[in-house]
């Protein structure tokens, strides 16, 4: 039997830099996130400096420790033998591909056989749910931890299942003075999502936009993406319809989180596109969970929508979660010299279409 709270507690512990034990059918691993460790906590976790490193095969392939077939499987973990010169700083350089140009001559490293491959793979999944780099110190499974979780708990983790409406209020906005904002939250998930309902509800399917949070684009006016202009245009398109809903999803950076999105930006500055940057960091090309949006619509009593999107994956994601998409409405935004490549990547590599 799985415990939805166990994965949430483990995610919180990893984000705080605390050790977590992960169990599976083949054994258990005790891990501490490399990016969350400092000199004090690492010494407490590993007083003899013997803890090996656990990374994804995609990252290990860059370090010449895995073949391309293994690297293509995001679940495939690789364990690196610890040697005296691998301290916290070196471990972070191993974990973070952004640092590769600053420290190109890493190694030599030696891979070890994994004692519990299923548990190790679950650790990588948990890191991605936590929005941290999938890279750990891995120690004696019997040591002290701040959270215990199983691979089954991690696989069953669902941030949408217990989402509920928390409150709602009138919110006049530039696009419409008659809008209503509705806030949603879940006991397991610290991020709160919101819906903005515009216009007078009738029997027609609403125009709906799924907008993933983008601090840099929405608030700071970043020119590297089209998120800010898309948000503004979507609100005006919804206001021009009989009625509609903007769902503002707290899934920054296509679900990898703000810090990792900025790491991806740094990799783009090194020549990688958005797809390759995400993969190089050890994340999915698109890690968003559109079942969250479907749950929000269900709580609002909406089962059919006219979806304002260029992304077929959003259509598929909503329909897989039980929301019928009666029509896809394209959202065209003018490009600029800073986001030309970004928009071309969306078109050519992730199937976006007008």
CSV table of C-alpha atoms in Angstrom, one decimal:
chain,number,residue,atom,x,y,z
A,1,UNK,CA,0.0,0.0,0.0
A,2,UNK,CA,1.4,3.4,-1.0
A,3,UNK,CA,1.4,6.5,1.1
A,4,UNK,CA,1.0,9.8,-0.8
A,5,UNK,CA,2.4,11.8,2.1
A,6,UNK,CA,5.7,9.8,2.2
A,7,UNK,CA,6.8,11.1,-1.2
A,8,UNK,CA,5.8,14.6,-0.2
A,9,UNK,CA,7.9,14.4,3.0
A,10,UNK,CA,10.8,13.0,1.0
A,11,UNK,CA,10.6,15.7,-1.6
A,12,UNK,CA,10.6,18.3,1.2
A,13,UNK,CA,13.6,16.7,2.9
A,14,UNK,CA,15.7,16.6,-0.3
A,15,UNK,CA,15.0,20.3,-1.0
A,16,UNK,CA,16.2,21.1,2.5
A,17,UNK,CA,19.4,19.1,2.0
A,18,UNK,CA,18.4,16.3,4.4
A,19,UNK,CA,19.2,12.6,4.0
A,20,UNK,CA,16.4,10.3,2.7
A,21,UNK,CA,16.2,6.5,2.5
A,22,UNK,CA,14.5,5.0,-0.5
A,23,UNK,CA,13.4,1.3,-0.5
A,24,UNK,CA,12.5,-1.0,-3.4
A,25,UNK,CA,12.1,-4.7,-4.1
A,26,UNK,CA,15.9,-5.0,-4.6
A,27,UNK,CA,17.0,-3.2,-1.5
A,28,UNK,CA,17.4,0.4,-0.2
A,29,UNK,CA,19.6,3.4,-0.7
A,30,UNK,CA,20.3,6.3,1.7
A,31,UNK,CA,21.0,9.5,-0.3
A,32,UNK,CA,21.7,13.2,0.2
A,33,UNK,CA,21.3,15.6,-2.7
A,34,UNK,CA,24.7,16.9,-3.8
A,35,UNK,CA,23.3,20.4,-4.4
A,36,UNK,CA,21.8,20.5,-0.9
A,37,UNK,CA,24.9,19.3,0.9
A,38,UNK,CA,27.3,21.6,2.8
A,39,UNK,CA,30.5,20.8,4.8
A,40,UNK,CA,28.6,20.2,8.0
A,41,UNK,CA,25.7,18.1,6.7
A,42,UNK,CA,28.0,16.1,4.4
A,43,UNK,CA,30.2,15.3,7.3
A,44,UNK,CA,27.2,14.2,9.4
A,45,UNK,CA,25.9,12.0,6.5
A,46,UNK,CA,29.3,10.6,5.6
A,47,UNK,CA,31.9,11.2,8.4
A,48,UNK,CA,34.6,9.0,6.7
A,49,UNK,CA,34.2,10.6,3.2
A,50,UNK,CA,33.5,7.3,1.6
A,51,UNK,CA,30.0,7.9,0.2
A,52,UNK,CA,29.9,7.2,-3.6
A,53,UNK,CA,28.0,9.4,-6.0
A,54,UNK,CA,24.8,8.5,-7.8
A,55,UNK,CA,24.0,10.3,-11.1
A,56,UNK,CA,21.9,9.7,-14.2
A,57,UNK,CA,23.2,7.7,-17.1
A,58,UNK,CA,22.7,10.8,-19.3
A,59,UNK,CA,25.1,12.7,-17.2
A,60,UNK,CA,27.4,9.7,-16.9
A,61,UNK,CA,27.6,9.5,-20.7
A,62,UNK,CA,29.1,13.0,-20.8
A,63,UNK,CA,31.7,11.8,-18.2
A,64,UNK,CA,32.4,8.7,-20.4
A,65,UNK,CA,30.9,6.3,-17.8
A,66,UNK,CA,27.9,5.1,-19.7
A,67,UNK,CA,27.0,4.2,-23.3
A,68,UNK,CA,24.4,6.0,-25.4
A,69,UNK,CA,21.8,3.3,-25.0
A,70,UNK,CA,21.9,3.6,-21.2
A,71,UNK,CA,22.0,7.4,-21.5
A,72,UNK,CA,18.8,7.4,-23.5
A,73,UNK,CA,16.9,5.8,-20.5
A,74,UNK,CA,16.2,8.6,-18.0
A,75,UNK,CA,15.6,6.0,-15.3
A,76,UNK,CA,19.1,4.5,-15.6
A,77,UNK,CA,21.4,5.4,-12.7
A,78,UNK,CA,25.2,5.2,-12.5
A,79,UNK,CA,27.2,4.9,-9.3
A,80,UNK,CA,30.6,6.6,-9.2
A,81,UNK,CA,33.3,5.3,-6.8
A,82,UNK,CA,34.4,7.9,-4.3
A,83,UNK,CA,38.1,8.8,-4.1
A,84,UNK,CA,39.7,11.2,-1.7
A,85,UNK,CA,39.9,14.2,-4.1
A,86,UNK,CA,36.1,14.2,-4.7
A,87,UNK,CA,34.9,16.7,-2.1
A,88,UNK,CA,31.7,18.7,-2.1
A,89,UNK,CA,32.9,21.2,-4.7
A,90,UNK,CA,34.1,18.4,-7.1
A,91,UNK,CA,30.9,16.5,-6.6
A,92,UNK,CA,28.9,19.6,-7.6
A,93,UNK,CA,31.0,20.0,-10.7
A,94,UNK,CA,30.2,16.4,-11.5
A,95,UNK,CA,26.5,16.9,-10.9
A,96,UNK,CA,26.0,20.3,-12.7
A,97,UNK,CA,26.7,20.3,-16.5
A,98,UNK,CA,26.7,24.1,-16.5
A,99,UNK,CA,30.2,23.9,-14.9
A,100,UNK,CA,31.7,21.7,-17.6
A,101,UNK,CA,33.4,24.6,-19.4
A,102,UNK,CA,34.9,25.9,-16.2
A,103,UNK,CA,36.2,22.5,-15.2
A,104,UNK,CA,36.5,20.4,-18.4
A,105,UNK,CA,39.2,17.9,-17.2
A,106,UNK,CA,37.2,15.8,-14.7
A,107,UNK,CA,38.2,12.4,-13.7
A,108,UNK,CA,39.2,9.7,-14.2
A,109,UNK,CA,36.2,8.1,-12.6
A,110,UNK,CA,35.2,4.5,-12.0
A,111,UNK,CA,31.7,3.2,-12.1
A,112,UNK,CA,30.6,0.6,-9.5
A,113,UNK,CA,27.9,-2.0,-9.8
A,114,UNK,CA,24.7,-0.8,-8.1
A,115,UNK,CA,23.6,-2.9,-5.1
A,116,UNK,CA,19.9,-1.8,-5.5
A,117,UNK,CA,19.3,-0.5,-9.0
A,118,UNK,CA,15.5,-0.1,-8.6
A,119,UNK,CA,16.0,2.0,-5.5
A,120,UNK,CA,18.7,4.1,-7.2
A,121,UNK,CA,16.4,4.7,-10.2
A,122,UNK,CA,13.7,5.8,-7.8
A,123,UNK,CA,16.1,8.3,-6.2
A,124,UNK,CA,16.5,9.9,-9.6
A,125,UNK,CA,12.8,10.1,-10.1
A,126,UNK,CA,12.4,11.7,-6.6
A,127,UNK,CA,15.0,14.3,-7.4
A,128,UNK,CA,13.2,15.4,-10.5
A,129,UNK,CA,9.9,15.6,-8.6
A,130,UNK,CA,11.8,17.8,-6.1
A,131,UNK,CA,13.2,20.0,-8.8
A,132,UNK,CA,16.8,19.4,-7.9
A,133,UNK,CA,19.6,18.0,-10.0
A,134,UNK,CA,19.4,14.1,-10.1
A,135,UNK,CA,22.7,13.6,-8.3
A,136,UNK,CA,23.4,12.3,-4.9
A,137,UNK,CA,25.9,11.2,-2.3
A,138,UNK,CA,24.9,7.5,-1.6
A,139,UNK,CA,25.7,6.1,1.8
A,140,UNK,CA,25.1,3.2,4.1
A,141,UNK,CA,21.3,2.4,3.9
A,142,UNK,CA,21.2,1.8,7.7
A,143,UNK,CA,22.2,5.3,8.6
A,144,UNK,CA,20.0,8.1,10.1
A,145,UNK,CA,17.5,9.8,7.7
A,146,UNK,CA,14.9,12.5,7.9
A,147,UNK,CA,12.4,10.7,5.6
A,148,UNK,CA,11.7,7.2,4.5
A,149,UNK,CA,9.9,6.5,1.2
A,150,UNK,CA,9.5,3.6,-1.2
A,151,UNK,CA,9.8,3.4,-5.0
A,152,UNK,CA,6.1,2.6,-5.1
A,153,UNK,CA,5.3,5.8,-3.1
A,154,UNK,CA,7.3,7.8,-5.6
A,155,UNK,CA,5.6,6.2,-8.6
A,156,UNK,CA,2.2,6.8,-7.1
A,157,UNK,CA,2.9,10.4,-6.2
A,158,UNK,CA,0.1,12.5,-7.8
A,159,UNK,CA,0.2,16.3,-7.2
A,160,UNK,CA,-3.3,16.6,-8.8
A,161,UNK,CA,-5.3,13.9,-7.0
A,162,UNK,CA,-6.0,15.9,-3.8
A,163,UNK,CA,-6.0,19.4,-5.3
A,164,UNK,CA,-9.0,21.4,-4.0
A,165,UNK,CA,-10.3,24.9,-4.3
A,166,UNK,CA,-8.9,27.0,-1.4
A,167,UNK,CA,-10.7,30.3,-2.0
A,168,UNK,CA,-12.0,32.6,-4.7
A,169,UNK,CA,-12.5,36.4,-5.1
A,170,UNK,CA,-13.4,39.1,-7.6
A,171,UNK,CA,-10.2,40.4,-9.4
A,172,UNK,CA,-10.5,43.2,-12.0
A,173,UNK,CA,-7.6,42.9,-14.4
A,174,UNK,CA,-6.5,44.9,-17.4
A,175,UNK,CA,-8.1,42.5,-19.9
A,176,UNK,CA,-11.4,42.4,-18.0
A,177,UNK,CA,-12.8,44.2,-14.9
A,178,UNK,CA,-15.2,41.3,-14.2
A,179,UNK,CA,-12.7,38.5,-13.7
A,180,UNK,CA,-12.8,36.1,-10.8
A,181,UNK,CA,-9.7,34.4,-9.4
A,182,UNK,CA,-9.8,30.9,-7.9
A,183,UNK,CA,-6.9,29.5,-5.9
A,184,UNK,CA,-6.2,25.7,-5.6
A,185,UNK,CA,-3.9,23.8,-3.3
A,186,UNK,CA,-3.1,20.3,-2.2
A,187,UNK,CA,-1.9,18.9,1.2
A,188,UNK,CA,1.1,17.3,-0.5
A,189,UNK,CA,2.2,20.2,-2.8
A,190,UNK,CA,3.5,23.6,-1.5
A,191,UNK,CA,2.8,25.4,-4.9
A,192,UNK,CA,-0.6,26.9,-5.3
A,193,UNK,CA,-2.2,27.1,-8.7
A,194,UNK,CA,-4.8,29.7,-9.8
A,195,UNK,CA,-7.6,30.1,-12.4
A,196,UNK,CA,-8.8,33.4,-13.7
A,197,UNK,CA,-12.4,33.1,-14.9
A,198,UNK,CA,-13.4,35.9,-17.4
A,199,UNK,CA,-16.9,36.7,-18.7
A,200,UNK,CA,-20.3,35.4,-17.9
A,201,UNK,CA,-20.5,31.6,-17.9
A,202,UNK,CA,-23.0,30.1,-20.4
A,203,UNK,CA,-23.6,26.7,-22.0
A,204,UNK,CA,-20.8,27.2,-24.6
A,205,UNK,CA,-17.4,25.6,-24.1
A,206,UNK,CA,-15.0,28.2,-22.6
A,207,UNK,CA,-11.9,29.4,-24.2
A,208,UNK,CA,-9.1,28.0,-22.0
A,209,UNK,CA,-5.4,28.7,-21.8
A,210,UNK,CA,-3.0,26.6,-19.8
A,211,UNK,CA,-0.2,29.0,-18.9
A,212,UNK,CA,2.9,27.6,-17.0
A,213,UNK,CA,4.5,30.0,-14.6
A,214,UNK,CA,7.4,31.9,-16.0
A,215,UNK,CA,8.9,34.5,-13.6
A,216,UNK,CA,11.4,35.7,-16.1
A,217,UNK,CA,8.9,36.2,-18.9
A,218,UNK,CA,5.7,37.0,-17.0
A,219,UNK,CA,7.2,39.4,-14.4
A,220,UNK,CA,10.6,40.6,-15.8
A,221,UNK,CA,9.8,40.9,-19.5
A,222,UNK,CA,12.4,38.4,-20.6
A,223,UNK,CA,13.0,38.3,-24.4
A,224,UNK,CA,14.4,34.8,-24.3
A,225,UNK,CA,10.9,33.2,-24.5
A,226,UNK,CA,7.4,34.2,-25.6
A,227,UNK,CA,5.7,33.6,-22.2
A,228,UNK,CA,4.9,37.2,-21.3
A,229,UNK,CA,3.4,38.1,-24.7
A,230,UNK,CA,1.5,34.8,-24.8
A,231,UNK,CA,0.0,35.5,-21.3
A,232,UNK,CA,-1.1,39.0,-22.3
A,233,UNK,CA,-2.5,37.9,-25.7
A,234,UNK,CA,-4.3,34.9,-24.1
A,235,UNK,CA,-6.0,37.1,-21.5
A,236,UNK,CA,-7.3,39.4,-24.3
A,237,UNK,CA,-8.4,36.5,-26.4
A,238,UNK,CA,-10.3,35.0,-23.5
A,239,UNK,CA,-11.9,38.4,-22.7
A,240,UNK,CA,-13.1,38.7,-26.4
A,241,UNK,CA,-14.8,35.3,-26.1
A,242,UNK,CA,-18.2,34.8,-24.5
A,243,UNK,CA,-16.3,33.4,-21.5
A,244,UNK,CA,-13.1,31.6,-20.6
A,245,UNK,CA,-10.5,30.5,-18.1
A,246,UNK,CA,-6.8,31.1,-17.8
A,247,UNK,CA,-5.2,28.4,-15.7
A,248,UNK,CA,-1.9,29.7,-14.2
A,249,UNK,CA,0.1,26.5,-13.4
A,250,UNK,CA,3.0,26.7,-11.0
A,251,UNK,CA,5.2,24.5,-13.2
A,252,UNK,CA,8.1,26.9,-14.0
A,253,UNK,CA,10.5,25.9,-16.7
A,254,UNK,CA,8.2,23.2,-18.2
A,255,UNK,CA,8.1,21.6,-14.8
A,256,UNK,CA,11.8,21.6,-13.9
A,257,UNK,CA,11.7,24.6,-11.6
A,258,UNK,CA,13.1,28.1,-11.7
A,259,UNK,CA,16.7,27.2,-10.6
A,260,UNK,CA,17.0,24.4,-13.2
A,261,UNK,CA,15.4,26.7,-15.9
A,262,UNK,CA,18.2,29.2,-15.2
A,263,UNK,CA,20.7,26.4,-15.5
A,264,UNK,CA,19.2,25.5,-18.8
A,265,UNK,CA,19.5,29.2,-19.9
A,266,UNK,CA,23.2,29.0,-19.0
A,267,UNK,CA,23.6,25.9,-21.1
A,268,UNK,CA,21.8,27.7,-24.0
A,269,UNK,CA,24.5,30.4,-23.7
A,270,UNK,CA,27.0,27.5,-24.3
A,271,UNK,CA,25.2,26.6,-27.5
A,272,UNK,CA,22.6,24.0,-26.5
A,273,UNK,CA,18.9,24.4,-27.4
A,274,UNK,CA,16.1,24.1,-24.9
A,275,UNK,CA,15.6,20.4,-25.5
A,276,UNK,CA,19.2,19.4,-25.2
A,277,UNK,CA,19.7,21.7,-22.2
A,278,UNK,CA,16.9,20.0,-20.2
A,279,UNK,CA,18.2,16.5,-21.2
A,280,UNK,CA,21.8,17.5,-20.3
A,281,UNK,CA,20.6,18.5,-16.8
A,282,UNK,CA,19.0,15.1,-16.4
A,283,UNK,CA,15.3,16.2,-16.9
A,284,UNK,CA,12.6,15.4,-19.3
A,285,UNK,CA,12.1,17.6,-22.4
A,286,UNK,CA,8.8,18.6,-20.9
A,287,UNK,CA,8.2,17.6,-17.2
A,288,UNK,CA,4.8,19.4,-16.8
A,289,UNK,CA,1.8,17.5,-15.4
A,290,UNK,CA,-1.3,18.5,-17.3
A,291,UNK,CA,-3.5,16.4,-15.1
A,292,UNK,CA,-3.2,19.3,-12.6
A,293,UNK,CA,-5.0,21.5,-15.2
A,294,UNK,CA,-7.6,18.8,-15.8
A,295,UNK,CA,-8.3,18.6,-12.1
A,296,UNK,CA,-8.7,22.3,-11.8
A,297,UNK,CA,-11.2,22.3,-14.7
A,298,UNK,CA,-13.1,19.4,-13.1
A,299,UNK,CA,-13.3,21.3,-9.8
A,300,UNK,CA,-14.7,24.3,-11.8
A,301,UNK,CA,-17.3,22.0,-13.4
A,302,UNK,CA,-15.8,22.3,-16.9
A,303,UNK,CA,-15.5,19.1,-19.0
A,304,UNK,CA,-15.2,20.6,-22.5
A,305,UNK,CA,-13.0,23.4,-23.6
A,306,UNK,CA,-11.8,25.4,-26.6
A,307,UNK,CA,-8.0,25.2,-25.9
A,308,UNK,CA,-5.8,28.2,-26.8
A,309,UNK,CA,-2.5,26.5,-27.5
A,310,UNK,CA,0.1,25.7,-30.2
A,311,UNK,CA,1.2,22.6,-28.2
A,312,UNK,CA,-0.5,19.3,-29.2
A,313,UNK,CA,0.9,17.8,-26.0
A,314,UNK,CA,-1.5,20.0,-24.0
A,315,UNK,CA,-4.5,18.7,-26.0
A,316,UNK,CA,-3.4,15.1,-25.5
A,317,UNK,CA,-2.7,15.7,-21.8
A,318,UNK,CA,-6.1,17.2,-21.1
A,319,UNK,CA,-8.0,14.5,-23.1
A,320,UNK,CA,-6.0,11.8,-21.3
A,321,UNK,CA,-7.2,13.2,-18.0
A,322,UNK,CA,-10.9,13.3,-19.1
A,323,UNK,CA,-11.3,16.8,-20.5
A,324,UNK,CA,-12.7,17.0,-24.0
A,325,UNK,CA,-11.0,19.5,-26.3
A,326,UNK,CA,-13.7,20.6,-28.8
A,327,UNK,CA,-11.3,22.9,-30.7
A,328,UNK,CA,-7.6,23.9,-30.7
A,329,UNK,CA,-7.1,27.7,-31.1
A,330,UNK,CA,-3.6,28.7,-32.2
A,331,UNK,CA,-1.8,31.5,-30.4
A,332,UNK,CA,0.6,33.4,-32.7
A,333,UNK,CA,3.2,35.7,-31.1
A,334,UNK,CA,5.8,37.8,-33.0
A,335,UNK,CA,9.3,36.6,-32.4
A,336,UNK,CA,12.4,38.8,-31.6
A,337,UNK,CA,16.1,38.2,-32.2
A,338,UNK,CA,16.5,36.7,-28.7
A,339,UNK,CA,13.9,34.0,-28.9
A,340,UNK,CA,14.1,33.1,-32.6
A,341,UNK,CA,16.0,29.9,-31.8
A,342,UNK,CA,13.7,29.1,-28.9
A,343,UNK,CA,10.6,29.3,-31.0
A,344,UNK,CA,12.2,27.3,-33.8
A,345,UNK,CA,13.1,24.5,-31.3
A,346,UNK,CA,9.5,24.4,-30.1
A,347,UNK,CA,8.4,24.1,-33.7
A,348,UNK,CA,11.0,21.6,-35.0
A,349,UNK,CA,11.7,19.5,-31.9
A,350,UNK,CA,8.6,19.5,-29.7
A,351,UNK,CA,5.9,19.7,-32.4
A,352,UNK,CA,4.4,23.1,-31.7
A,353,UNK,CA,2.2,24.3,-34.5
A,354,UNK,CA,0.0,27.3,-35.4
